[in-house]
Amino acid sequence: QEEIYIPLISKGFQHQFWQAVKSGADQAAAEFGVRVTFEGPDSETMVDRQIDMLAATLANKPDAVGFAALDSQAAIPLLRKAAEAGIPVVAFDSGVESDIPVTTATTDNVAAAALAADKMAEFIGGKGKVAVVAHDQTSRTGIDRRDGFLNRMAEAYPDIEVVSVQYGQGDQLQSTEVAKAILTANPGLAGMFGTNEGSAIGIVNAVREMSATDLVIIGYDSGKAQTNAIREGVMAGAITQNPVGIGYETVKAALSAYRGEALPEVIDTGFYYYDASNIDEAKIAAVLYD
Amino acid sequence: MTLLVKMHGIEKWFPGVHSLKSVQFDLAVGEVHALMGENGAGKSTLMKVLSGIYKRDGGEVWIRGELAEPAGPREAQDLGIGIIHQELSLMNDLTVAQNVFIGREPRGLFGRLDERALNQQTAEIFATMNLKLDPKAIVGTLTIAKQQMIEIAKALSFRSRVLIMDEPTAALNDAEIAELFGIIRQLKAEGVGIIYISHKMDEIKRIADRVTVMRDGEYVDTVQASETPLSRIISMMVGREVRESPLQVPDTSGNEVALDVRQLNRGTEIRDVSFSVRKGEILGFAGLMGAGRTEVARAIFGADPLESGEIRVHGKVRSIKSPNDAVAAGIGYLSEDRKHFGLATGMDVRANISLASLDTFTNGAGVLDEKVMKDVAVGYISQLGIRTPSDRQEVRFLSGGNQQKVVIAKWLLRDCDILIFDEPTRGIDIGAKSEIYKLLEELAGQGRAIIVISSELPEVMRLSHRIGVMCEGRLTGILPGGAGTTQEDIMQLATQRDAGVSLAGEK
Amino acid sequence: MSAVIPTLAPSTPGKPKSPLSRLIEMGTHQRLLAFASLIVLLIGFSLVSPNFMQTSNMIAILQATSVNGVLAIAATLVIITGGIDLSVGTLMTFTAVMAGVVLTYAGMPLPLGVAAAIATGALCGLCSGTFVAKMKIPPFIATLGMMLILKGLSLVISGTRPIYFNDTPGFDLISRGSLIGEIIPALPIPNGVLILFLVAAAASYILGRTVLGRYAFALGSNEEAVRLSGVNTDGWKMAIYALAGGICGIGGLLIASRLNSAQPALGLGYELEAIAAVVIGGTSLSGGRGTILGTLIGALIMAVLTNGLRVLSVAQEWQTVVTGAIIILAVYADMMRRKKA
Amino acid sequence: MSAVIPTLAPSTPGKPKSPLSRLIEMGTHQRLLAFASLIVLLIGFSLVSPNFMQTSNMIAILQATSVNGVLAIAATLVIITGGIDLSVGTLMTFTAVMAGVVLTYAGMPLPLGVAAAIATGALCGLCSGTFVAKMKIPPFIATLGMMLILKGLSLVISGTRPIYFNDTPGFDLISRGSLIGEIIPALPIPNGVLILFLVAAAASYILGRTVLGRYAFALGSNEEAVRLSGVNTDGWKMAIYALAGGICGIGGLLIASRLNSAQPALGLGYELEAIAAVVIGGTSLSGGRGTILGTLIGALIMAVLTNGLRVLSVAQEWQTVVTGAIIILAVYADMMRRKKA
Ligand SMILES: Nc1ncnc2c1ncn2[C@@H]1O[C@H](COP(=O)(O)OP(=O)(O)OP(=O)(O)O)[C@@H](O)[C@H]1O
Ligand SMILES: Nc1ncnc2c1ncn2[C@@H]1O[C@H](COP(=O)(O)OP(=O)(O)OP(=O)(O)O)[C@@H](O)[C@H]1O
Ligand SMILES: [Mg+2]
Ligand SMILES: [Mg+2]
């Protein structure tokens, strides 16, 4: 019989994080002998473009769909259409607020960012001024990671003041300029948190270009530049999700859903904090990409 | 008699130019008042002040006995003043009718346009002008001549009490000029006052009642046209005597053939045209509007494609695919439409003059030698008497005639063996005209082959050693130059139509 | 109608052409040309992929065209006057947000929301128009500024959170419902598409048959000449920009109802796509010429292209490459055919 | 022709102006005006925030200008010819990727990488130029197509992965090092900024003193007239586009060395910023007039604006609003001053 086709509609495409998810999906595809395609809009703001992508994919009568909704509500009519056509939907990255998806492969961004806050606090000794370079003001991941960090700081570390939250669209150059501006505006800043790869690298660049010293940088995700920064000690450490795992689990789940097998409500692919000390451990190395 | 217009003490300044120095002018009911003067004398400026386009820097304007302050085109229209501008100002993408009635379209409810009424009213106006032109034709596809007629029709449609005509005949041929004069006489009879600007002296005698002469932005004098000899008017304009040396045709039959054109063809515009020009010869081309002279010239110059035909330069067959090839082959072409095809009006005089010859002003590294370019430009400015504050003045700020002189300077500088001049003296004052005639003859004298396309028969006859006549894309004959050939001979060839061919935009 | 003559390259005075060929170029010529490219694409895709030519997919394509199409129509109006409008995308978003404020925050009835969106659009358009006409700011700058201002305001007003229309029953039907489908069940064309075509019809009527349209072309063709004819050019220009703004308001309603929410961050980058559709449709950026039908086809070409490549599940990076190449080819094909004509 | 009327003051057949201002306007006038707006901004920000006026921050601003500035210079060249270049952003990225391929994948020495980037840029520019000049495709479409093609190709060639230059010691010094700083330690101006100014100087020299520049202006002013002057307009046009492309190549090197990596996903949206800088600098989109100095100042204005607002840590959404408003005001101020002049 002809091969099973499982398209994944993601939130993005070019960013390294999504490429890692893609690679995980491809691994699974190879392993289970299914055909996987991976697509995502240029920016996480383009909700309607993602809908168009989903529509186009459904035209190909896939056997199951992986979907990372930019906005759950907006997608619901199409998801219904999929359900009616008997196409199981697996949500990934962030959940789809609807009962249509058979399962959700995700990590808890809020908790992950909170961990980042804890680490930051630990490094700067529980008091001082810190700032956040976030990658997006409106996207789910952007909001969760920002708020996860801010809320944790607010409730657990009264002596730490978050002086500025600014956004660099995950674009390394923009994030660099943003970070430099923040450093200029806040002499004696103790630490900075970058909410995704681009933001984190931006901070690192800023520190290099302004040759700022003893600033604690906590990053997010991985990528060669970031892992290098950690090895060199420019960056204290970073949170990483398991993007490869997300991709892999999504495809795996989609396949079992297609086969009608039972699935858990949520497949938590987990997140980790890593730094120079554990960066080379197998468990961590497995979830890092570069 | 009641005066429609009375202006006096009019002052106008432009950067570097004092264009109007306390000028006076008046216009009576039902008269044609000619306004004469050299290029840059200030004629158009004065009229733009009267029609509210320029704000005057001094002086007073009375319209029908009342002090008036025309603050813009609309106000001027309301005061009953209509103007035909020297430079065509039409919307090329719109149809003829849409242009004529722009701003006054017949409308239904909610600004709905009544296109049928629009076209019909336009057709009616054209009918009164005996003008054969399809109201639905796109203006951009029409010839300058036709576009000029549209401007006239537009001005007429305002039914103004005062009608300003700034060189309306510059682009017209005798036939249309006759029509225009018919219209003017009719308007006179209706009591309309007409201000008429032209550089064609003969026209003054034909229609003007009074003549006011300006020089260098100053009022010179106002005289009765009937009792003042042209020579006097001319000397008032130029400030000196202009002697027209009669044409003596040199014998060039022995000279080498510079340009030999055989069996040129393109659609209905060019139909097997063959002719040749020898070194030192001036070949004139006469013909009615749309005869296709420009087409032939443009085709030879590689500006438009050819369907068939052979072009030999100095005996060698040349394949000319672009103006670039043409210039390389030593052929230059001065277009009849300076605004669109002649000038980069946003650039200064110096840049425009050198535009066709930049290679001669550059070193190996492609660096320009501004110094030399300046000297050359200044040279031509004085030689052709171009009125401009400096060689860095943007060309669009020059008067019409002075712009034309800049184009001529460009090609004189380029110095080709074969030069095609299409309407070279369009809008150029009598003094400068004779200068340019001398220049052309000098060029011929130096052994260059010159082709002159002109819609002014006197000009063709004044210059040409031989006269080619075209009609509807065919070369209907070549007449010898000099006293032997009369206007009648030329017109006879120019009207050898053959049935079943119609011109652009005609019904 | 003059509107239809395409320019080869902006700011090049048309070199003499035989009156004949000019005539042919007028009328439906240009539209047919772009149309040809569209047909070729459709046939091509359906040959390669059996799944392409399904009613559902065709409708998906139309659905995908609707928003960009409406924005492109707005852009066409401005471009015909010789201007450009970079604010269509963020203005769309802003109007959607305003609809959200009226309907969800203030809980007013649906018609008021619709009115609010369109009025907001017209008002913002009027602003751009004023900047351009009265303050003589280049359209590019005026609308760029507007684009940024509106982008920011959308975020401010919405509190950077999407506004959902769940409390406004029937709002999503504006684009998702299908009046046609109720009459002809075999043809479930969504209302969004219907609205697109209605807007297009209205716009072409205005351009072709009303004074406003006439002056739009006249301004783009030779503004100075229009002024010299005693027309109040500034006023008419502002009117055009306002009209375009209002149309963007309709676009805002379409996208909002399609996503059943106003997404405040949306809209950046949409302006380029809209303008692209306009130019592919044969409208000249130098003004004075253009047709709504052409723009529609331009928008369809782009939608078909993206959808088709996805249905073929071409790798995304290659999709961009192919899209770029085909856009160039499609327009080149136009040039060639026009030359022949 | 539209080309001859400065868009900044459309359609006024020479309002009375003193001969002086007329002359200056053609020369440094316009630039000086934009310059005033720049000064106002600088003073304003340093009054509001003590941290703004630090050497380190001034240098940060200059560095932030470098990439956009170089792209804007490229765009200026094309815009002066009456065209437009939407591909500057993705071309920059593409050249960066090519440098990566040569240096990191093929492991060749630094100079070859530099050459590769610039050559690639020039080549791609030549393609756009050919589309425009030979195939008569409107510049907007030609460069839009190029933009998409190059965006895709960058991803394809890099395998959608950033290419790092860790194995090429000194590559990051291209923009980060500071030759000036070594000579005058007090003035650690990064090389990136130095390069920007060198490129600017070269470009203005070419525009002002060479045939190429002269034809660039002439083409923008009235292409047909230039053609009928026997000039090989197509060739020169292609040369300009190629030059612009080469300059984008330099931009690619700057950004790559700043990020010490070629980021294949970067570049979209940069074109708009570049063009904005050009227009703010007083270059007319209808071609025929413009200055590099103006463009530089335009780019600086935008950099100062974003940096200043960030230093004041204005909320993101308000940053956009203010930026938009100030861009409009800055240009409007120009208008006014020029009117007075
Ligand atoms: N807008 C302007 N800016 C600067 N100078 C101008 C402007 N318009 C006209 N001039 C100058 O004013 C003088 C008079 O120009 P005007 O056009 O009135 O001459 P004219 O008598 O109409 O000449 P022509 O017979 O060639 O049309 C010229 O020297 C011209 O350079
Ligand atoms: N700019 C133009 N656009 C289109 N067609 C033109 C243009 N100029 C001339 N033509 C065509 O060339 C023919 C002659 O036009 P032209 O302008 O040359 O008239 P003319 O100069 O009075 O006469 P001649 O052609 O003999 O010089 C017309 O049939 C017209 O269709
Ligand atoms: Mg005049
Ligand atoms: Mg002619």
Coordinates of N, CA and C and ligand atoms in Angstrom, one line a residue, chain B residues 144 293-295 336 422-423 426 453 455, ligand 4:
Chain B
I144 N 2.5 65.6 -31.9 CA 2.6 66.9 -31.2 C 1.6 67.8 -31.9
R293 N 7.7 62.1 -41.9 CA 9.1 62.5 -42.0 C 9.8 62.2 -40.7
T294 N 9.1 62.5 -39.6 CA 9.8 62.1 -38.3 C 10.0 60.6 -38.2
E295 N 9.0 59.9 -38.7 CA 9.1 58.4 -38.7 C 10.4 58.0 -39.4
E336 N 11.9 66.4 -32.8 CA 11.0 67.5 -32.9 C 10.3 67.8 -31.5
D422 N 15.0 67.8 -36.9 CA 13.6 67.7 -37.1 C 12.9 68.9 -36.4
E423 N 12.4 69.8 -37.2 CA 11.8 71.0 -36.7 C 12.8 71.8 -35.8
R426 N 11.7 75.2 -34.1 CA 10.4 75.2 -33.5 C 10.5 76.1 -32.2
I453 N 14.1 68.6 -41.5 CA 12.7 68.4 -41.5 C 12.0 69.6 -41.0
S455 N 8.1 71.9 -40.9 CA 6.8 72.1 -41.3 C 6.5 73.6 -41.8
Ligands
MG4 MG 7.7 65.5 -37.4

